[in-house]
Short mmCIF file of C-alpha atoms in Angstrom, two decimals:
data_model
loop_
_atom_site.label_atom_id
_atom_site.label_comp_id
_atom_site.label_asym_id
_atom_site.label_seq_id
_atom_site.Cartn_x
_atom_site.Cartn_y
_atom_site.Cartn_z
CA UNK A 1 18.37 4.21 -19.15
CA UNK A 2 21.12 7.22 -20.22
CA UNK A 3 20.58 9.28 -17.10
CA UNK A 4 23.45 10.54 -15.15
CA UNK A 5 23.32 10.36 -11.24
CA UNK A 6 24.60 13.77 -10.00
CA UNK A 7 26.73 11.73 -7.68
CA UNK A 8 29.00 10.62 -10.14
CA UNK A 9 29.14 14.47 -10.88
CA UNK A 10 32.48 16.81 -9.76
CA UNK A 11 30.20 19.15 -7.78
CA UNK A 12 33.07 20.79 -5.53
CA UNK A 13 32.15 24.53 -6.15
CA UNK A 14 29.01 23.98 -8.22
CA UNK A 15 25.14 25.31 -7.06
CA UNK A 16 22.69 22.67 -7.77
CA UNK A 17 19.48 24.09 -8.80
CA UNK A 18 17.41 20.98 -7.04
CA UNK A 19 14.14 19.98 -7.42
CA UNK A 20 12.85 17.95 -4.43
CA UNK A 21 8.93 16.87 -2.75
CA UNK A 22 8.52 18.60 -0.09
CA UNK A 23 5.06 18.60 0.05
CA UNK A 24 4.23 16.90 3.62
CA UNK A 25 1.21 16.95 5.53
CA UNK A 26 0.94 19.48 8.11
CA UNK A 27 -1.62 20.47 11.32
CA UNK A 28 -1.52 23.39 13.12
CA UNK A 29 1.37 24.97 11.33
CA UNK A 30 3.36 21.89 12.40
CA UNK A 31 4.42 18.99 10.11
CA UNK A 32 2.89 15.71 10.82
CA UNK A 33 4.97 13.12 9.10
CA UNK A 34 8.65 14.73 7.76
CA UNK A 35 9.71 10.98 6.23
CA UNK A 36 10.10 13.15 2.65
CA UNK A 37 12.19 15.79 4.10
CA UNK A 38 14.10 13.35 5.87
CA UNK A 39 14.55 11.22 3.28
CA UNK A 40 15.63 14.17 0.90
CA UNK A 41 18.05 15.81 3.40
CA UNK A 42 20.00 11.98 3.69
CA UNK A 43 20.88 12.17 -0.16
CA UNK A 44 21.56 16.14 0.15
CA UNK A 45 24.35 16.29 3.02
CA UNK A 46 26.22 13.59 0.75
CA UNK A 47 26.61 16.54 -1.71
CA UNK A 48 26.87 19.62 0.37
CA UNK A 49 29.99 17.12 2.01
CA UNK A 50 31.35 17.40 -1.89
CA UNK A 51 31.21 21.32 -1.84
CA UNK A 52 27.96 21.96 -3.41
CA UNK A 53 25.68 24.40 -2.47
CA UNK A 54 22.25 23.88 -2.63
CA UNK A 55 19.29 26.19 -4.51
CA UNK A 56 16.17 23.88 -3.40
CA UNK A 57 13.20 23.95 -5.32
CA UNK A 58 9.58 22.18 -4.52
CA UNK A 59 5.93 22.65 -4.48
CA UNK A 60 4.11 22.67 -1.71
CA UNK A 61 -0.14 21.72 -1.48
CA UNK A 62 -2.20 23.28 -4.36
CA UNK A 63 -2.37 26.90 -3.50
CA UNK A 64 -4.79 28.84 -5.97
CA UNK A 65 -3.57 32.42 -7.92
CA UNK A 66 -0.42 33.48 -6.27
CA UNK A 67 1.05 33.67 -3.08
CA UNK A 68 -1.05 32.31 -0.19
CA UNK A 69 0.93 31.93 3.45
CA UNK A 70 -0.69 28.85 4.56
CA UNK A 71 1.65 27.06 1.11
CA UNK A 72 4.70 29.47 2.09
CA UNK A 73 7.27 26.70 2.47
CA UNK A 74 8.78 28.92 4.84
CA UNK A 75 6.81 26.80 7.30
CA UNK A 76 9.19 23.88 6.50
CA UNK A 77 12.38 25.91 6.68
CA UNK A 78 13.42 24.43 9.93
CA UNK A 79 12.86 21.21 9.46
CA UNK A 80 14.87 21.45 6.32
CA UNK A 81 17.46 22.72 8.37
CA UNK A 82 16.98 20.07 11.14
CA UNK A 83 17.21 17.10 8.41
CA UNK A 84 20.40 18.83 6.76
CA UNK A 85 22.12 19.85 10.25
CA UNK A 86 22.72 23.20 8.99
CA UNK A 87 20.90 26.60 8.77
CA UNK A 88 19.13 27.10 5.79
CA UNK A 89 18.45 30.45 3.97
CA UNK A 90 14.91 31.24 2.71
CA UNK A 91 13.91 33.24 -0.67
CA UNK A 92 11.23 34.19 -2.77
CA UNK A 93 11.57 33.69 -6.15
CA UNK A 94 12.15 37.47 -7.36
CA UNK A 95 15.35 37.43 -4.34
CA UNK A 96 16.29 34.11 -4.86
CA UNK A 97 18.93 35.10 -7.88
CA UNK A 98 20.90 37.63 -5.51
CA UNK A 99 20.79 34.95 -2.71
CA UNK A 100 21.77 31.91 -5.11
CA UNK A 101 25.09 33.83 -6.33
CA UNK A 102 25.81 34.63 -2.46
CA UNK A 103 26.29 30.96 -1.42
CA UNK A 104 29.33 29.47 -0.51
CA UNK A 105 30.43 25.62 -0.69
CA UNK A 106 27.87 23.46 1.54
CA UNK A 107 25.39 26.48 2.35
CA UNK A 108 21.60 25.67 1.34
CA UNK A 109 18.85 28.20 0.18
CA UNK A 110 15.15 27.10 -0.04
CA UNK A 111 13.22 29.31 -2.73
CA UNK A 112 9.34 30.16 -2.26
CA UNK A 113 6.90 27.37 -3.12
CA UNK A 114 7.08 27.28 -7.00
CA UNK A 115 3.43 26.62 -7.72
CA UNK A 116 3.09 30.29 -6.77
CA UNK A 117 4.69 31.11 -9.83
CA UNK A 118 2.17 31.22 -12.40
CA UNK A 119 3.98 29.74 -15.36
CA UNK A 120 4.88 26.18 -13.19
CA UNK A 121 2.26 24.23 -13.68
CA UNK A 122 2.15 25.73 -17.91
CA UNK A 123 5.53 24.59 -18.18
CA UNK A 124 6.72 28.38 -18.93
CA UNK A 125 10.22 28.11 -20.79
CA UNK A 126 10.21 32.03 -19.05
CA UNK A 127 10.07 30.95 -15.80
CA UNK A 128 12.37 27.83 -16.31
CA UNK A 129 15.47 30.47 -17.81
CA UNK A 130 14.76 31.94 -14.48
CA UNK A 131 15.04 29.29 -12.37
CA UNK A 132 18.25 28.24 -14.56
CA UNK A 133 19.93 31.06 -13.97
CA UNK A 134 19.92 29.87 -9.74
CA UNK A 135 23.08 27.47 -10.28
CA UNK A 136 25.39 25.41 -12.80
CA UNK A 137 23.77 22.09 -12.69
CA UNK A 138 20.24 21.14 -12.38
CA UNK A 139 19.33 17.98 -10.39
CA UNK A 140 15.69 16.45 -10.21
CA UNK A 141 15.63 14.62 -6.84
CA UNK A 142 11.74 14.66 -6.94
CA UNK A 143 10.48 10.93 -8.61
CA UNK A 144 7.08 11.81 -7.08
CA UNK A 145 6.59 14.78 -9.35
CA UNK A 146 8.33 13.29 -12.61
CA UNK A 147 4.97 12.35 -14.19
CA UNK A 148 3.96 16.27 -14.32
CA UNK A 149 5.69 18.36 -17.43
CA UNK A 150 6.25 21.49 -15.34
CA UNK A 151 9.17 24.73 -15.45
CA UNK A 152 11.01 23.21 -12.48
CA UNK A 153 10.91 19.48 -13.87
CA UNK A 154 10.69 19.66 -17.56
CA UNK A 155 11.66 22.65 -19.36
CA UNK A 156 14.49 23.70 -16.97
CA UNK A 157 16.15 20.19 -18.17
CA UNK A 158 16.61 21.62 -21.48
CA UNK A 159 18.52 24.89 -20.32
CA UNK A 160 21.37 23.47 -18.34
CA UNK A 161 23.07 20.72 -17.49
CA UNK A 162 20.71 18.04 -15.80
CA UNK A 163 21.72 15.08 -13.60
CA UNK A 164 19.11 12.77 -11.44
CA UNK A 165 19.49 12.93 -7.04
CA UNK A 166 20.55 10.61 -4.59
CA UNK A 167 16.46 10.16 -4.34
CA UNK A 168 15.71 10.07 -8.04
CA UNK A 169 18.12 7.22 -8.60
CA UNK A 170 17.29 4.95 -5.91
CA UNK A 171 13.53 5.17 -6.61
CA UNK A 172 14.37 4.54 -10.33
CA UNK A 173 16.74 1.49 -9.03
CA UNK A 174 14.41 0.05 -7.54
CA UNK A 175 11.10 -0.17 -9.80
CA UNK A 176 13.85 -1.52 -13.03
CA UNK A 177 14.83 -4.24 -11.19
CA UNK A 178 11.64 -4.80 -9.94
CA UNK A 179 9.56 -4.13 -13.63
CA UNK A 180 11.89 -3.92 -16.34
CA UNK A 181 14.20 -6.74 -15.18
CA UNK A 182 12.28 -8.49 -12.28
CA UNK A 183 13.84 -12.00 -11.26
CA UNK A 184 10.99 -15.18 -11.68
CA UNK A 185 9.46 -16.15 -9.91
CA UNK A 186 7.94 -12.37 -9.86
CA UNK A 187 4.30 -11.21 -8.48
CA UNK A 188 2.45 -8.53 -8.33
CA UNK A 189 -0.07 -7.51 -5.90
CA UNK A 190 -2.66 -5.23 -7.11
CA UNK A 191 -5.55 -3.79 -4.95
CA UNK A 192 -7.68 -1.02 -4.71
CA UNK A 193 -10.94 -0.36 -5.25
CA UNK A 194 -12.08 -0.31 -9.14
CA UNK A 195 -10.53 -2.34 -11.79
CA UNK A 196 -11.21 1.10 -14.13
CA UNK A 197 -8.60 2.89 -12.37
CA UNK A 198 -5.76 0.42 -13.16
CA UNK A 199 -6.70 -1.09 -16.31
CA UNK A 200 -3.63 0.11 -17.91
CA UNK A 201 -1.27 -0.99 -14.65
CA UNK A 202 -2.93 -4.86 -14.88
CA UNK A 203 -2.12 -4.64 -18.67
CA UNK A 204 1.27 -3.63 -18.67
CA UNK A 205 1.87 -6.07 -15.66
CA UNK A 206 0.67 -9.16 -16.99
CA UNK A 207 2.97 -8.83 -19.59
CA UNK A 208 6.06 -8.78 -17.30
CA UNK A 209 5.49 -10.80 -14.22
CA UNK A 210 4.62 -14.10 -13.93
CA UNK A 211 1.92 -13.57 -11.42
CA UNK A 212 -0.84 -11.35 -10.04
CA UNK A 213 -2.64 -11.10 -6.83
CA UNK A 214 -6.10 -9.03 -7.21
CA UNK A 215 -7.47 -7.83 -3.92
CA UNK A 216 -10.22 -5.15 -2.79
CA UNK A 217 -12.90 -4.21 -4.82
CA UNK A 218 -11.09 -4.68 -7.99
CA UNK A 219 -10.97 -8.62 -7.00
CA UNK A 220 -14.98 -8.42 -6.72
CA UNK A 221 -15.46 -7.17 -10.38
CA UNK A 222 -13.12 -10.20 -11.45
CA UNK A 223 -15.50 -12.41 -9.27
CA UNK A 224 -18.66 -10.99 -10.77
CA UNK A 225 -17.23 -11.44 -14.16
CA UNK A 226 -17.17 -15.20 -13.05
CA UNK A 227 -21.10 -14.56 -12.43
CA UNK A 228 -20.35 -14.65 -8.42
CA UNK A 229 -23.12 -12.65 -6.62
CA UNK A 230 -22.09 -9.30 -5.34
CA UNK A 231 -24.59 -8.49 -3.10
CA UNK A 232 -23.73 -4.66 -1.81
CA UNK A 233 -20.07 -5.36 -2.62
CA UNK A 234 -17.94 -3.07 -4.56
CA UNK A 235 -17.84 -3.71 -7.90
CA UNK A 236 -18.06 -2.54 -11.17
CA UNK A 237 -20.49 -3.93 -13.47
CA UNK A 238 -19.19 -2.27 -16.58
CA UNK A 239 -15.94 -3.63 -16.76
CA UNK A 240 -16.78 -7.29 -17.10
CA UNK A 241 -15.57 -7.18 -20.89
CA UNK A 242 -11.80 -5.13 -19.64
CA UNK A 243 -11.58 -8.44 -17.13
CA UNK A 244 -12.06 -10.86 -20.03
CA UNK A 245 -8.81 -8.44 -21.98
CA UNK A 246 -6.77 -8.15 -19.02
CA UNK A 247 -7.40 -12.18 -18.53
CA UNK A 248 -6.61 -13.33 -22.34
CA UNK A 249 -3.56 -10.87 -22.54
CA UNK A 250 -2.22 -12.38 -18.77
CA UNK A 251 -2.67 -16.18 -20.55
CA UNK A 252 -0.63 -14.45 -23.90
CA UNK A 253 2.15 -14.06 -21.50
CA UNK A 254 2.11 -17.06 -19.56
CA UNK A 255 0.71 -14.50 -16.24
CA UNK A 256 -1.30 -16.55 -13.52
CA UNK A 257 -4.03 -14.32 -12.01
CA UNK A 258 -5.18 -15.15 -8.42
CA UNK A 259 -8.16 -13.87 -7.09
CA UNK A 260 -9.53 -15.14 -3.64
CA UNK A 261 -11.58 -18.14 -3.70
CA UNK A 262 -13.07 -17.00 -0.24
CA UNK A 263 -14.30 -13.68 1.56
CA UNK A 264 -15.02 -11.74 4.62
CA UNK A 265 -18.64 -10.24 4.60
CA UNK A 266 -20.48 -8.13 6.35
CA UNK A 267 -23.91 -6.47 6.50
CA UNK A 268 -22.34 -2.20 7.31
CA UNK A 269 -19.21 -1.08 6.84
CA UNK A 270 -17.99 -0.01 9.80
CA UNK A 271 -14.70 -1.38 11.89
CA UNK A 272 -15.61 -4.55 13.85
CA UNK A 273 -18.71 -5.24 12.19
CA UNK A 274 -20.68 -8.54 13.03
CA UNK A 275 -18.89 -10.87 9.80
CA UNK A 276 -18.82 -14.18 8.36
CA UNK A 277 -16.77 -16.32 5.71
CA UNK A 278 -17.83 -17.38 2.91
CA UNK A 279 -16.97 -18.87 -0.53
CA UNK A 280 -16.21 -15.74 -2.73
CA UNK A 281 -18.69 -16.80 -5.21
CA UNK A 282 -21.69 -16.97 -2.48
CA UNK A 283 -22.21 -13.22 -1.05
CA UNK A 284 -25.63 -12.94 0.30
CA UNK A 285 -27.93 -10.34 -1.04
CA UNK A 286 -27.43 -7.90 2.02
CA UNK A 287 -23.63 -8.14 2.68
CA UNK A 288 -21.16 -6.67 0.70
CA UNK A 289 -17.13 -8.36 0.62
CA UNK A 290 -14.96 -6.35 2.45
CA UNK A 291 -11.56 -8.77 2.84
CA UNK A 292 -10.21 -11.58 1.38
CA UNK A 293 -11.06 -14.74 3.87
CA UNK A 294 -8.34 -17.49 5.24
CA UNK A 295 -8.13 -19.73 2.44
CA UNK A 296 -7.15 -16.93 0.13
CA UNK A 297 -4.48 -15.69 2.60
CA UNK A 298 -3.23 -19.04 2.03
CA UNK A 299 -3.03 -19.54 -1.29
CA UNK A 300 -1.22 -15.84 -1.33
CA UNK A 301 0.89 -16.62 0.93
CA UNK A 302 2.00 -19.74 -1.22
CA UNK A 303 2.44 -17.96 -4.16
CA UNK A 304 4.33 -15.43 -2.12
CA UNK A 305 6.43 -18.02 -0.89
CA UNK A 306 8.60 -18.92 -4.10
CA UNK A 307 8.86 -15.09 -5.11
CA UNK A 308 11.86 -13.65 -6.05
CA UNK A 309 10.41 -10.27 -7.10
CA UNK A 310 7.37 -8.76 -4.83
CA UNK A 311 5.28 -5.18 -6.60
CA UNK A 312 3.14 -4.53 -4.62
CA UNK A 313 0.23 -1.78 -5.22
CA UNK A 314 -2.95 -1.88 -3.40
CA UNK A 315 -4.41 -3.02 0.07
CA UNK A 316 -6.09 -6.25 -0.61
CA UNK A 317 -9.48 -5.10 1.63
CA UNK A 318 -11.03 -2.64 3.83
CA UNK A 319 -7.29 -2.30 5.64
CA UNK A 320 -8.78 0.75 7.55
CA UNK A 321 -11.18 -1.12 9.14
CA UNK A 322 -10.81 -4.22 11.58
CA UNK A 323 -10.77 -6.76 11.48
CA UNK A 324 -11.04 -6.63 7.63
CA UNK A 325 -7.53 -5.78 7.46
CA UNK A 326 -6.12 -8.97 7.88
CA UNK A 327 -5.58 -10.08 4.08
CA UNK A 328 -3.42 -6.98 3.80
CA UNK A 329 -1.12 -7.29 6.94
CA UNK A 330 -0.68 -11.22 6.68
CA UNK A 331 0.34 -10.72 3.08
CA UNK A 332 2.35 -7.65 3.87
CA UNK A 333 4.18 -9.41 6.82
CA UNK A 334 4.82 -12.75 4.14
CA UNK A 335 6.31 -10.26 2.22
CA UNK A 336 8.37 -8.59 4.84
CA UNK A 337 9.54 -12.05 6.11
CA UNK A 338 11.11 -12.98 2.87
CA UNK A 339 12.28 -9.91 1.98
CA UNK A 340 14.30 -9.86 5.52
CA UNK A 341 15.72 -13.35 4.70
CA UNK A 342 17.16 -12.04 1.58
CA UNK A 343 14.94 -14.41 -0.34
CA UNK A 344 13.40 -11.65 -2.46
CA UNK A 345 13.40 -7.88 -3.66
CA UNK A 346 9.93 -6.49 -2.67
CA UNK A 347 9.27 -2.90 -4.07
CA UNK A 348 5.31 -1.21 -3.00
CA UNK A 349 4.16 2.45 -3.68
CA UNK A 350 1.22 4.47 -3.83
CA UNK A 351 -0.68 6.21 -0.61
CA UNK A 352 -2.96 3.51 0.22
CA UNK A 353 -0.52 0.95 0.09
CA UNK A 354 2.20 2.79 2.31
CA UNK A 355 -0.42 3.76 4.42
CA UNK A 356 -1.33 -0.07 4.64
CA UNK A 357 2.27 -1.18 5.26
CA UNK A 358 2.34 1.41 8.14
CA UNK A 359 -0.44 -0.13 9.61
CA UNK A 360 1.00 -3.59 9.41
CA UNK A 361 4.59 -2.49 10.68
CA UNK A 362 6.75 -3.21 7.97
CA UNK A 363 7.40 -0.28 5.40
CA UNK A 364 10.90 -0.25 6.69
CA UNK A 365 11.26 -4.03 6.25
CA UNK A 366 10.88 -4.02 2.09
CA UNK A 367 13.56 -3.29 0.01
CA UNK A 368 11.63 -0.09 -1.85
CA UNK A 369 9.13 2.00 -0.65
CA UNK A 370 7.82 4.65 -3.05
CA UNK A 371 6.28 7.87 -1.65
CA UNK A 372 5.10 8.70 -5.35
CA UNK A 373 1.58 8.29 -5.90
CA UNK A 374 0.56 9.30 -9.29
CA UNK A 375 3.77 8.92 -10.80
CA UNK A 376 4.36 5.85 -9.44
CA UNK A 377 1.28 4.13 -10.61
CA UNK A 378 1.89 5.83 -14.20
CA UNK A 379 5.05 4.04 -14.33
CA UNK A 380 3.39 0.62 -13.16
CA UNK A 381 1.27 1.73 -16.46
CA UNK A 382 4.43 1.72 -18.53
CA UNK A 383 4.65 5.40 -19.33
CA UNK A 384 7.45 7.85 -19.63
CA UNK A 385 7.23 9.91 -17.40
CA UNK A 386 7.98 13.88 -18.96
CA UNK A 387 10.62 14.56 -15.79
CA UNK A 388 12.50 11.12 -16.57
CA UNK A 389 12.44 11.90 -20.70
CA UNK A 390 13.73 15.30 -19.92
CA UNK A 391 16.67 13.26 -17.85
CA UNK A 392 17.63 11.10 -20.63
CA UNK A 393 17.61 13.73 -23.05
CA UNK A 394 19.56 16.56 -21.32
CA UNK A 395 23.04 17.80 -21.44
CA UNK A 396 24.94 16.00 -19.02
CA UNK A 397 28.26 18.02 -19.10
CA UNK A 398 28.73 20.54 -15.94
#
């Protein structure tokens, strides 16, 4: 993939025009969980230590129409500052060209949220020959937002010269060794809760791993296209026919599909509900599968055990709810183990499935974790994403 890393970059002197995810969740005016500033602000000092300055550019929630101070990513300014260890300047967009040219070497300016701007989200060539004029080099740091073809990650590409982050280039690191050139044995754990919502992630991974483990709901709509009784399980009745595809084009490629041959029922869904085990193809009339049961942690775990290459997307059950998240933390944990013993490279993404590593204790123990959520599954889909094209196509000279 032609892209060039703006670390390879002489940046001494240069402002970066930088597009990065801020978006984190916030209460009270306070921010919750600062693991994407954080994580941004590591790969940012690294360049402000080269003599860069910084223009930083993000989106921040969906505000509606314009300006709305409750999305003002003023509210993040100081944690910006906190992550970077040095003050940081704030701008709107119409001041932001007088206090871009008024930076000196290592100094950082964060420009208004840039979904206020009307012509973002349009991809506006107009607003992107704004936002070019903020610096010499642009530099998407922002995976996470790659799969959207806005100003500030598509069009601006084409006005300047364009280099991927620190950020941008791990994340991209990562997910080619672990889809485009995974080592074998490689498997894929896919959960979630309806097959219809990954169809096109189960087809492009079938053709490139050697095996895939189908949890959650999506594993009950391969059971019931087995004819296994549902009961009030989720399921989906209508995709019996994309099960039979996604099965013929996973033997095509020589792709072993697991799906648990035993389940964890109960009658409500609620956290430590009265449950039972059963065989996955017996659910009574009035309980509905919520986990995968012990047998099927075992045979996971066993095909786990040889893997070279772990994707993982998906809890594998009701993970929120105990004890009916025990599929998804033993897995996680198998996963964790070998990935610690430098047996295997284990990449995971999406919101549930971070969330679900969280839970279990060992998002810090894989070799990749993805913040992205819809560009992350787009990629597991096998698309290019329109902030990556513009990337590869872009002028790389500063």
């Amino acid at each position: 993939m032609r892209i060039a890393a703006i670390q390879d970059m002489d940046i001494s002197g240069k402002r970066l025009v930088v597009r990065a995810d801020l978006n984190v969740p916030m209460a009270a005016g306070r921010v919750t969980d600062a693991t994407r500033i954080t994580r941004f602000a590591n790969g940012m000092k690294v360049l402000l230590a080269k003599g860069a300055a910084l223009v930083v550019l993000s989106h921040f929630g969906r505000p509606k129409g314009g300006f709305d101070a409750a999305f003002s990513l003023r509210h993040l300014r100081d944690d910006l500052s906190r992550a970077l260890g040095c003050p940081v300047a704030f701008a709107k967009l119409d001041g932001a060209l007088d206090a871009a040219r008024g930076l000196a070497p290592g100094q950082v300016l964060l420009v208004e949220n840039i979904r206020f701007e009307a012509g973002e989200e349009e991809n506006d060539p107009a607003l992107a020959a704004r936002l070019a004029l903020l610096g010499d080099i642009y530099v998407n740091d922002a995976f996470s937002c790659a799969h959207r073809a806005h100003a500030s990650t598509e069009a601006i590409a084409r006005l300047m010269p364009a280099a991927a982050g620190p950020l941008m280039m791990e994340e991209l690191s990562a997910l080619d060794a672990a889809l485009e050139a995974p080592k074998s044995p490689s498997v894929a754990i896919v959960g979630g809760a309806k097959v219809s919502s990954k169809i096109a992630v189960l087809k492009n991974l079938v053709a490139k791993v050697d095996h895939v483990i189908v949890g959650g709901g999506m594993a009950n709509t391969f059971l019931f296209a087995d004819g296994a009784p549902m009961g009030k399980s989720l399921h989906e009745a209508d995709q019996v026919a994309t099960v039979a595809e996604i099965r013929a084009l996973a033997k095509q490629h020589g792709c072993i599909i697991h799906i648990p041959q035993d389940a964890v029922v109960a009658q409500t869904f609620a956290a430590h509900a009265p449950n039972a085990v059963i065989p996955a193809n017996a659910c009574p009339e009035d309980a509905m599968i919520l986990d995968a049961g012990p047998a099927a942690i075992e045979s996971f775990r066993a095909v786990l055990s040889g893997a070279r290459t772990i994707l993982w997307n998906g809890p594998l059950g009701a993970f929120e709810l105990a004890p009916f998240d025990r599929a998804t933390v033993a897995l996680a944990q198998a996963a964790a183990d070998l990935t610690r013993a430098r047996l295997c490279t284990s990449v995971a993404g999406g919101g549930d499935t971070v969330a679900a590593l969280n839970a279990a204790g060992v998002t810090d123990q894989f070799t990749y974790v993805s913040t992205a959520g819809g560009a992350f599954l787009e990629w597991l889909e096998g698309r290019t994403l329109p902030g990556i094209a513009a990337l590869m196509r872009a002028d790389h000279a500063a």
